[in-house]
């Protein structure tokens, strides 16, 4: 399984509707088994914590033959600690 984490940065102007641009921050690779898998995520890339903001994770599974699944995406937000 390859796990790609992308950060969202909003850009736009007064005349146009705001849009969100995602920039890849890192690509993580993890071994998985057939069927559903879970990958724990602590909000850190290596030893560095992600800054506050909106993020999107895109997950793609690849088998031994190199066949890739369709990407699945989920959004999450890093907020300030209480």
Short mmCIF file of N, CA and C in Angstrom, two decimals:
data_model
loop_
_atom_site.label_atom_id
_atom_site.label_comp_id
_atom_site.label_asym_id
_atom_site.label_seq_id
_atom_site.Cartn_x
_atom_site.Cartn_y
_atom_site.Cartn_z
N UNK A 1 0.85 -1.18 0.00
CA UNK A 1 0.00 0.00 0.00
C UNK A 1 0.89 1.24 0.00
N UNK A 2 0.54 2.19 -0.80
CA UNK A 2 1.23 3.47 -0.78
C UNK A 2 0.28 4.51 -0.22
N UNK A 3 0.74 5.31 0.69
CA UNK A 3 -0.07 6.32 1.34
C UNK A 3 0.54 7.67 1.02
N UNK A 4 -0.20 8.52 0.31
CA UNK A 4 0.29 9.84 -0.08
C UNK A 4 -0.48 10.89 0.70
N UNK A 5 0.22 11.76 1.41
CA UNK A 5 -0.42 12.79 2.19
C UNK A 5 -0.20 14.13 1.50
N UNK A 6 -1.29 14.85 1.25
CA UNK A 6 -1.19 16.14 0.55
C UNK A 6 -1.82 17.22 1.40
N UNK A 7 -1.23 18.40 1.39
CA UNK A 7 -1.73 19.53 2.18
C UNK A 7 -2.53 20.45 1.27
N UNK A 8 -3.60 21.04 1.80
CA UNK A 8 -4.42 21.96 1.02
C UNK A 8 -4.08 23.40 1.32
N UNK A 9 -3.89 24.18 0.28
CA UNK A 9 -3.65 25.61 0.42
C UNK A 9 -4.68 26.34 -0.43
N UNK A 10 -5.41 27.24 0.15
CA UNK A 10 -6.46 27.94 -0.57
C UNK A 10 -5.88 29.09 -1.37
N UNK A 11 -6.32 29.22 -2.61
CA UNK A 11 -5.92 30.36 -3.42
C UNK A 11 -7.12 30.82 -4.22
N UNK A 12 -7.16 32.06 -4.63
CA UNK A 12 -8.28 32.58 -5.39
C UNK A 12 -8.27 34.09 -5.35
N UNK A 13 -9.25 34.70 -5.96
CA UNK A 13 -9.36 36.15 -5.96
C UNK A 13 -10.80 36.55 -5.72
N UNK A 14 -11.05 37.84 -5.66
CA UNK A 14 -12.40 38.34 -5.41
C UNK A 14 -13.34 37.99 -6.55
N UNK A 15 -12.82 37.99 -7.77
CA UNK A 15 -13.67 37.75 -8.93
C UNK A 15 -13.99 36.28 -9.15
N UNK A 16 -13.16 35.42 -8.65
CA UNK A 16 -13.39 33.98 -8.83
C UNK A 16 -13.71 33.34 -7.49
N UNK A 17 -14.38 32.21 -7.57
CA UNK A 17 -14.63 31.44 -6.35
C UNK A 17 -13.29 30.88 -5.87
N UNK A 18 -13.13 30.79 -4.57
CA UNK A 18 -11.90 30.26 -4.00
C UNK A 18 -11.76 28.79 -4.38
N UNK A 19 -10.54 28.37 -4.61
CA UNK A 19 -10.29 26.96 -4.91
C UNK A 19 -9.23 26.46 -3.95
N UNK A 20 -9.11 25.15 -3.86
CA UNK A 20 -8.12 24.54 -2.99
C UNK A 20 -7.12 23.79 -3.84
N UNK A 21 -5.85 24.03 -3.59
CA UNK A 21 -4.78 23.35 -4.31
C UNK A 21 -4.08 22.43 -3.32
N UNK A 22 -3.94 21.17 -3.68
CA UNK A 22 -3.27 20.21 -2.82
C UNK A 22 -1.86 19.97 -3.31
N UNK A 23 -0.91 20.01 -2.40
CA UNK A 23 0.50 19.79 -2.71
C UNK A 23 0.96 18.58 -1.92
N UNK A 24 1.61 17.62 -2.58
CA UNK A 24 2.06 16.41 -1.89
C UNK A 24 3.16 16.76 -0.90
N UNK A 25 2.97 16.40 0.36
CA UNK A 25 3.95 16.65 1.41
C UNK A 25 4.88 15.46 1.59
N UNK A 26 4.33 14.25 1.42
CA UNK A 26 5.14 13.05 1.63
C UNK A 26 4.42 11.85 1.03
N UNK A 27 5.16 10.81 0.76
CA UNK A 27 4.59 9.54 0.35
C UNK A 27 5.12 8.48 1.30
N UNK A 28 4.22 7.76 1.91
CA UNK A 28 4.58 6.70 2.85
C UNK A 28 4.22 5.36 2.21
N UNK A 29 5.05 4.37 2.39
CA UNK A 29 4.77 3.03 1.88
C UNK A 29 4.71 2.08 3.06
N UNK A 30 3.65 1.30 3.08
CA UNK A 30 3.45 0.32 4.15
C UNK A 30 3.05 -1.01 3.52
N UNK A 31 3.52 -2.11 4.10
CA UNK A 31 3.12 -3.44 3.66
C UNK A 31 1.73 -3.72 4.19
N UNK A 32 0.90 -4.37 3.39
CA UNK A 32 -0.46 -4.70 3.80
C UNK A 32 -0.79 -6.13 3.44
N UNK A 33 -1.91 -6.60 3.91
CA UNK A 33 -2.39 -7.95 3.62
C UNK A 33 -3.63 -7.84 2.74
N UNK A 34 -4.07 -8.95 2.19
CA UNK A 34 -5.30 -8.96 1.41
C UNK A 34 -6.46 -8.58 2.32
N UNK A 35 -7.40 -7.82 1.79
CA UNK A 35 -8.57 -7.40 2.57
C UNK A 35 -8.34 -6.04 3.19
N UNK A 36 -9.22 -5.67 4.11
CA UNK A 36 -9.11 -4.34 4.75
C UNK A 36 -7.82 -4.21 5.57
N UNK A 37 -7.24 -3.03 5.54
CA UNK A 37 -6.03 -2.73 6.30
C UNK A 37 -6.23 -1.41 7.04
N UNK A 38 -5.51 -1.22 8.13
CA UNK A 38 -5.53 0.03 8.87
C UNK A 38 -4.10 0.50 9.04
N UNK A 39 -3.87 1.80 8.86
CA UNK A 39 -2.54 2.38 9.03
C UNK A 39 -2.65 3.46 10.09
N UNK A 40 -2.00 3.29 11.25
CA UNK A 40 -2.07 4.33 12.27
C UNK A 40 -1.37 5.60 11.80
N UNK A 41 -1.93 6.75 12.14
CA UNK A 41 -1.33 8.03 11.77
C UNK A 41 -1.35 8.93 12.98
N UNK A 42 -0.18 9.46 13.35
CA UNK A 42 -0.04 10.26 14.56
C UNK A 42 -0.05 11.76 14.31
N UNK A 43 -0.16 12.18 13.04
CA UNK A 43 -0.08 13.60 12.74
C UNK A 43 1.35 14.06 12.54
N UNK A 44 2.27 13.11 12.41
CA UNK A 44 3.68 13.43 12.19
C UNK A 44 4.16 12.78 10.90
N UNK A 45 5.09 13.45 10.25
CA UNK A 45 5.81 12.87 9.11
C UNK A 45 7.25 12.70 9.57
N UNK A 46 7.63 11.47 9.83
CA UNK A 46 8.93 11.22 10.45
C UNK A 46 8.86 11.70 11.89
N UNK A 47 9.74 12.61 12.26
CA UNK A 47 9.73 13.15 13.62
C UNK A 47 9.08 14.53 13.69
N UNK A 48 8.69 15.09 12.55
CA UNK A 48 8.14 16.44 12.52
C UNK A 48 6.62 16.43 12.50
N UNK A 49 5.97 17.16 13.42
CA UNK A 49 4.51 17.22 13.40
C UNK A 49 4.02 18.08 12.24
N UNK A 50 2.87 17.72 11.69
CA UNK A 50 2.24 18.54 10.65
C UNK A 50 1.74 19.84 11.28
N UNK A 51 1.91 20.96 10.60
CA UNK A 51 1.35 22.21 11.12
C UNK A 51 -0.18 22.20 11.05
N UNK A 52 -0.79 23.10 11.84
CA UNK A 52 -2.25 23.20 11.80
C UNK A 52 -2.71 23.48 10.38
N UNK A 53 -3.86 22.91 10.03
CA UNK A 53 -4.41 23.16 8.70
C UNK A 53 -5.23 22.00 8.20
N UNK A 54 -5.72 22.13 6.97
CA UNK A 54 -6.54 21.10 6.33
C UNK A 54 -5.65 20.24 5.44
N UNK A 55 -5.88 18.95 5.49
CA UNK A 55 -5.09 17.98 4.74
C UNK A 55 -6.00 16.99 4.05
N UNK A 56 -5.43 16.29 3.08
CA UNK A 56 -6.14 15.21 2.40
C UNK A 56 -5.16 14.06 2.27
N UNK A 57 -5.62 12.85 2.56
CA UNK A 57 -4.80 11.66 2.38
C UNK A 57 -5.39 10.87 1.21
N UNK A 58 -4.52 10.40 0.34
CA UNK A 58 -4.93 9.57 -0.79
C UNK A 58 -4.22 8.24 -0.64
N UNK A 59 -5.00 7.15 -0.63
CA UNK A 59 -4.45 5.81 -0.42
C UNK A 59 -4.66 4.99 -1.69
N UNK A 60 -3.59 4.33 -2.13
CA UNK A 60 -3.65 3.44 -3.28
C UNK A 60 -2.98 2.13 -2.90
N UNK A 61 -3.66 1.03 -3.12
CA UNK A 61 -3.08 -0.29 -2.86
C UNK A 61 -2.47 -0.83 -4.15
N UNK A 62 -1.31 -1.47 -4.03
CA UNK A 62 -0.64 -2.08 -5.17
C UNK A 62 -0.31 -3.53 -4.82
N UNK A 63 -0.66 -4.46 -5.72
CA UNK A 63 -0.36 -5.86 -5.45
C UNK A 63 1.04 -6.22 -5.95
N UNK A 64 1.43 -7.48 -5.76
CA UNK A 64 2.77 -7.94 -6.12
C UNK A 64 3.02 -7.79 -7.61
N UNK A 65 1.99 -7.95 -8.44
CA UNK A 65 2.13 -7.84 -9.89
C UNK A 65 2.24 -6.38 -10.35
N UNK A 66 2.04 -5.42 -9.43
CA UNK A 66 2.13 -4.01 -9.78
C UNK A 66 0.81 -3.38 -10.16
N UNK A 67 -0.30 -4.11 -10.03
CA UNK A 67 -1.62 -3.57 -10.33
C UNK A 67 -2.05 -2.64 -9.19
N UNK A 68 -2.43 -1.42 -9.53
CA UNK A 68 -2.83 -0.44 -8.51
C UNK A 68 -4.35 -0.34 -8.45
N UNK A 69 -4.86 -0.14 -7.24
CA UNK A 69 -6.30 0.08 -7.06
C UNK A 69 -6.63 1.52 -7.42
N UNK A 70 -7.91 1.80 -7.49
CA UNK A 70 -8.34 3.19 -7.65
C UNK A 70 -7.99 3.94 -6.37
N UNK A 71 -7.56 5.18 -6.45
CA UNK A 71 -7.22 5.93 -5.23
C UNK A 71 -8.46 6.23 -4.40
N UNK A 72 -8.31 6.17 -3.09
CA UNK A 72 -9.37 6.54 -2.15
C UNK A 72 -8.85 7.73 -1.35
N UNK A 73 -9.67 8.77 -1.20
CA UNK A 73 -9.24 9.98 -0.51
C UNK A 73 -10.09 10.26 0.72
N UNK A 74 -9.49 10.88 1.71
CA UNK A 74 -10.20 11.32 2.91
C UNK A 74 -9.56 12.63 3.37
N UNK A 75 -10.38 13.52 3.90
CA UNK A 75 -9.90 14.82 4.39
C UNK A 75 -9.81 14.78 5.91
N UNK A 76 -8.84 15.52 6.45
CA UNK A 76 -8.74 15.67 7.90
C UNK A 76 -8.12 17.01 8.21
N UNK A 77 -8.21 17.43 9.46
CA UNK A 77 -7.71 18.74 9.87
C UNK A 77 -6.88 18.57 11.12
N UNK A 78 -5.73 19.26 11.17
CA UNK A 78 -4.90 19.33 12.37
C UNK A 78 -5.28 20.63 13.08
N UNK A 79 -5.68 20.50 14.36
CA UNK A 79 -6.10 21.67 15.13
C UNK A 79 -5.12 21.89 16.29
N UNK A 80 -5.18 23.06 16.90
CA UNK A 80 -4.33 23.39 18.04
C UNK A 80 -4.69 22.51 19.24
N UNK A 81 -3.68 22.13 19.99
CA UNK A 81 -3.91 21.33 21.20
C UNK A 81 -4.61 22.20 22.24
N UNK A 82 -5.43 21.57 23.05
CA UNK A 82 -6.14 22.31 24.11
C UNK A 82 -5.29 22.40 25.33
#
